Short mmCIF file of C-alpha atoms in Angstrom, two decimals:
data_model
loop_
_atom_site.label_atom_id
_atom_site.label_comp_id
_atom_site.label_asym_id
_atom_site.label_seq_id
_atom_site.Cartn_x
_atom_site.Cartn_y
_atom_site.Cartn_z
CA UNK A 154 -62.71 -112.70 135.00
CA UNK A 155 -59.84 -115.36 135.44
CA UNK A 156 -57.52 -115.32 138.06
CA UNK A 157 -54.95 -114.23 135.60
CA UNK A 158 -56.64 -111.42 134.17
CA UNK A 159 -57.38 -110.48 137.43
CA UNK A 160 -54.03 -110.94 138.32
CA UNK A 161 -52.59 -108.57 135.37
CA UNK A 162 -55.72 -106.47 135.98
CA UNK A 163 -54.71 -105.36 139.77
CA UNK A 164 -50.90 -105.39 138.77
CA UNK A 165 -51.25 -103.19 136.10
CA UNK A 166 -53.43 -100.56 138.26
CA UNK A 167 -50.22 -100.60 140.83
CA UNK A 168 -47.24 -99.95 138.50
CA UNK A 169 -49.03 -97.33 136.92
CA UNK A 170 -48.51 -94.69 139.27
CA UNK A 171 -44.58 -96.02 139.36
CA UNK A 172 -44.54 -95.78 135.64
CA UNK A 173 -46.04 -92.11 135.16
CA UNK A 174 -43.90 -90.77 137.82
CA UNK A 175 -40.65 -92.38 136.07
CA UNK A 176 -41.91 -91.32 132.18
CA UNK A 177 -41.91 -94.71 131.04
CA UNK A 178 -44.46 -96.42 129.20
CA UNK A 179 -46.54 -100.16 130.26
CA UNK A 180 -46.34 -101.95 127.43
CA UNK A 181 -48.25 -105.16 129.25
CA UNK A 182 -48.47 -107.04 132.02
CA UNK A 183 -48.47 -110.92 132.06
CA UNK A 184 -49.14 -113.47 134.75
CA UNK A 185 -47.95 -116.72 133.00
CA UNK A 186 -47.16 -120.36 133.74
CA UNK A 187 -43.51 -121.59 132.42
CA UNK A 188 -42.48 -125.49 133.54
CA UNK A 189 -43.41 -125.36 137.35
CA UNK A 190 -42.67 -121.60 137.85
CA UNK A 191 -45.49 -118.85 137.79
CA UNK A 192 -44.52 -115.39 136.43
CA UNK A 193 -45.38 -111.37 136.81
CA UNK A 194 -43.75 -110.12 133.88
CA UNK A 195 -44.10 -106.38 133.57
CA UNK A 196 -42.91 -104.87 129.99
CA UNK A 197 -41.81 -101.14 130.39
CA UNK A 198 -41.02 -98.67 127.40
CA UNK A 199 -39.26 -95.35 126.85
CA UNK A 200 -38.36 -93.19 123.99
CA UNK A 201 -34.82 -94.43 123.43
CA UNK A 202 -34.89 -97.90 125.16
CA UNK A 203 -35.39 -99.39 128.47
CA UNK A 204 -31.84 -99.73 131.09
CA UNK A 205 -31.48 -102.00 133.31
CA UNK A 206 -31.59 -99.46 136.22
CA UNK A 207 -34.94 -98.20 134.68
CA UNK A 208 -36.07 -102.05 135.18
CA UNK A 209 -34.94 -101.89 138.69
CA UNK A 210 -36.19 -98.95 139.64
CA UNK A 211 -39.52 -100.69 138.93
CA UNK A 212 -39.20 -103.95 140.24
CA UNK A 213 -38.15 -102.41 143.84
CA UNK A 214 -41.40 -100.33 143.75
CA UNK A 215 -43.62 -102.57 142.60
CA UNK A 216 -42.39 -105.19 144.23
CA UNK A 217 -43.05 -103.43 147.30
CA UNK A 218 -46.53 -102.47 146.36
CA UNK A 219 -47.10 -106.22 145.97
CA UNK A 220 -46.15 -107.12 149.15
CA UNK A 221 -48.25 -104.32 150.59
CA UNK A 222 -51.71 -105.96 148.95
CA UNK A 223 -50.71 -109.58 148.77
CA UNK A 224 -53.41 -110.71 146.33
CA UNK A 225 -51.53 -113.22 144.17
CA UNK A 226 -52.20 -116.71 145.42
CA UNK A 227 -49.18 -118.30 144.22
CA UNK A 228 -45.76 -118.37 145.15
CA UNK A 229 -44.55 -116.29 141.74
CA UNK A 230 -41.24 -114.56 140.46
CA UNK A 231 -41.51 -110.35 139.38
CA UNK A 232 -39.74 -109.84 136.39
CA UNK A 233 -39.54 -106.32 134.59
CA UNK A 234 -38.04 -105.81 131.49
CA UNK A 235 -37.85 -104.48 128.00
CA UNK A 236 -40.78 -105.73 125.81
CA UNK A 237 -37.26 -106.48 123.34
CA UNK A 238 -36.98 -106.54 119.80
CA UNK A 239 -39.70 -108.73 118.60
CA UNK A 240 -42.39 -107.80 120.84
CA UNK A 241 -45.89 -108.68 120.04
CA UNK A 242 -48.73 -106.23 119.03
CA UNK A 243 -51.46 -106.00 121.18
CA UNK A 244 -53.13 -102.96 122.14
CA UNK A 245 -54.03 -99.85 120.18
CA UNK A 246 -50.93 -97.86 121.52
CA UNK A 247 -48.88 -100.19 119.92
CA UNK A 248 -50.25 -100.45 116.63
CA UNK A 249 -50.32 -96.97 116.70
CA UNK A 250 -46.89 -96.65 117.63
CA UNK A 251 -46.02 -98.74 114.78
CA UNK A 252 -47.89 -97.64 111.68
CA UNK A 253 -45.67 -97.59 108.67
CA UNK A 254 -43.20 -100.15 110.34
CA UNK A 255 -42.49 -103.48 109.32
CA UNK A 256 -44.32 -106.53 110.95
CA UNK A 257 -44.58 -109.94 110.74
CA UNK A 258 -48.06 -111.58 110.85
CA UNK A 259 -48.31 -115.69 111.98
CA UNK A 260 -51.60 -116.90 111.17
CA UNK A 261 -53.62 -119.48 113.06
CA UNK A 262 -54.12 -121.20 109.57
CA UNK A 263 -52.57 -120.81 106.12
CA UNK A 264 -54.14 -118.33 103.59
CA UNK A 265 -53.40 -119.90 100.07
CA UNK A 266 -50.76 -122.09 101.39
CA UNK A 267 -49.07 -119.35 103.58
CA UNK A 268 -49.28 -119.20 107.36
CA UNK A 269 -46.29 -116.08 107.75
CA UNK A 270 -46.66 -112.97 106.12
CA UNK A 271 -44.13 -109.78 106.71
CA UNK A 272 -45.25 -105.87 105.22
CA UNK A 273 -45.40 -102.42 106.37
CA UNK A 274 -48.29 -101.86 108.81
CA UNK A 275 -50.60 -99.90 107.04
CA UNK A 276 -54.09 -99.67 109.23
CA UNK A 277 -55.84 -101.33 111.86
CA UNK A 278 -59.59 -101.62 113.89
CA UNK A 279 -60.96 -103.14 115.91
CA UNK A 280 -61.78 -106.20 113.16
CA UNK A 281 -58.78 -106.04 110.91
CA UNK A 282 -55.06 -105.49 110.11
CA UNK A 283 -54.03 -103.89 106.90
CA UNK A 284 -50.15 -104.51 105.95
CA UNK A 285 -48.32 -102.97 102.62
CA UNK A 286 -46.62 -106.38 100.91
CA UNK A 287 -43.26 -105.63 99.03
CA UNK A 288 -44.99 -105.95 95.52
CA UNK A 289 -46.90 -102.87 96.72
CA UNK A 290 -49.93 -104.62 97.38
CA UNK A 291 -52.43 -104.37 100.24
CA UNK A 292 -53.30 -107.58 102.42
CA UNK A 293 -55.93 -107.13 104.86
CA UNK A 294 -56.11 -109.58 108.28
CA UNK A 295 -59.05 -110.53 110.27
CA UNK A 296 -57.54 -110.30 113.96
CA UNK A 297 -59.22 -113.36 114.57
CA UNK A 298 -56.84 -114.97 112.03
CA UNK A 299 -54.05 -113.63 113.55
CA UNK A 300 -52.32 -115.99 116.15
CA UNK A 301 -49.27 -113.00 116.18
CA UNK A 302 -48.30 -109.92 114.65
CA UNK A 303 -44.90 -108.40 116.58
CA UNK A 304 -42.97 -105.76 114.95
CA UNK A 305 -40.12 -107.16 112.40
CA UNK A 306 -36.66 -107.16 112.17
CA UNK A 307 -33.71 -108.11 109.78
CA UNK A 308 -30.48 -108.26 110.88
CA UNK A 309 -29.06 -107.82 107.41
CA UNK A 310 -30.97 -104.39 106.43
#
């Protein structure tokens, strides 16, 4: 296990608790690199949207419970916020969360030219990604095509 995942691993098993108790969801839990700067991004959910006090309400308590175990190496900065409007797919939770919603799909290379694809999420396992195009038609994904699928939005619907 990398240092990251381990990282995200041990993070995620302390804001747990904080999230239960506060009836918010984890949507993930990153440990990322950015120009010189390291980052603990935590991504909390709730039925009706994340606040700003709901983000921190978190960040106090976990950033307490960090202190408390001290295992990240690095000097970092603890961010929690709203996974936002464009947030990526990645566990089953989400895709299950999202079934019947539209998505757009980047893939690593193009499929008969195309590289971006946009339909209604339709299925998923543990191999592939079924969307609904507009024509009615069903495309199906390997996920190891799939560089990103995050749930889509128009502005102008």
């Amino acid at each position: 296990m990398s240092k990251r995942e381990e990282y995200e691993k041990k993070t995620e098993q302390l804001i747990l608790p904080i999230i239960e108790e506060n009836g918010f969801e984890l949507v993930d839990v990153e440990y990322v690199k950015e120009g010189s700067n390291w980052y603990l991004r935590a991504y909390i959910d709730k039925p009706g949207g994340i606040t700003v006090d709901d983000c921190e309400i978190v960040n106090r308590a976990l950033g307490a419970k960090l202190d408390e175990e001290d295992y990240v190496e690095d000097s970092y900065i603890l961010e929690v916020s709203s996974p936002g409007l464009g947030r990526p797919l990645k566990k089953d939770k989400d895709f299950d969360r999202s079934i019947g919603e539209a998505v757009d799909i980047k893939l690593y290379r193009a499929l008969e030219g195309q590289k971006d694809f946009t339909g209604v999420l339709k299925a998923y396992d543990k191999e592939t990604i079924t969307i609904n195009m507009e024509d009615h038609s069903d495309l199906v994904f390997q996920r190891s095509e799939i560089a990103l699928i995050r749930l889509s939005f128009d502005f102008y619907e």
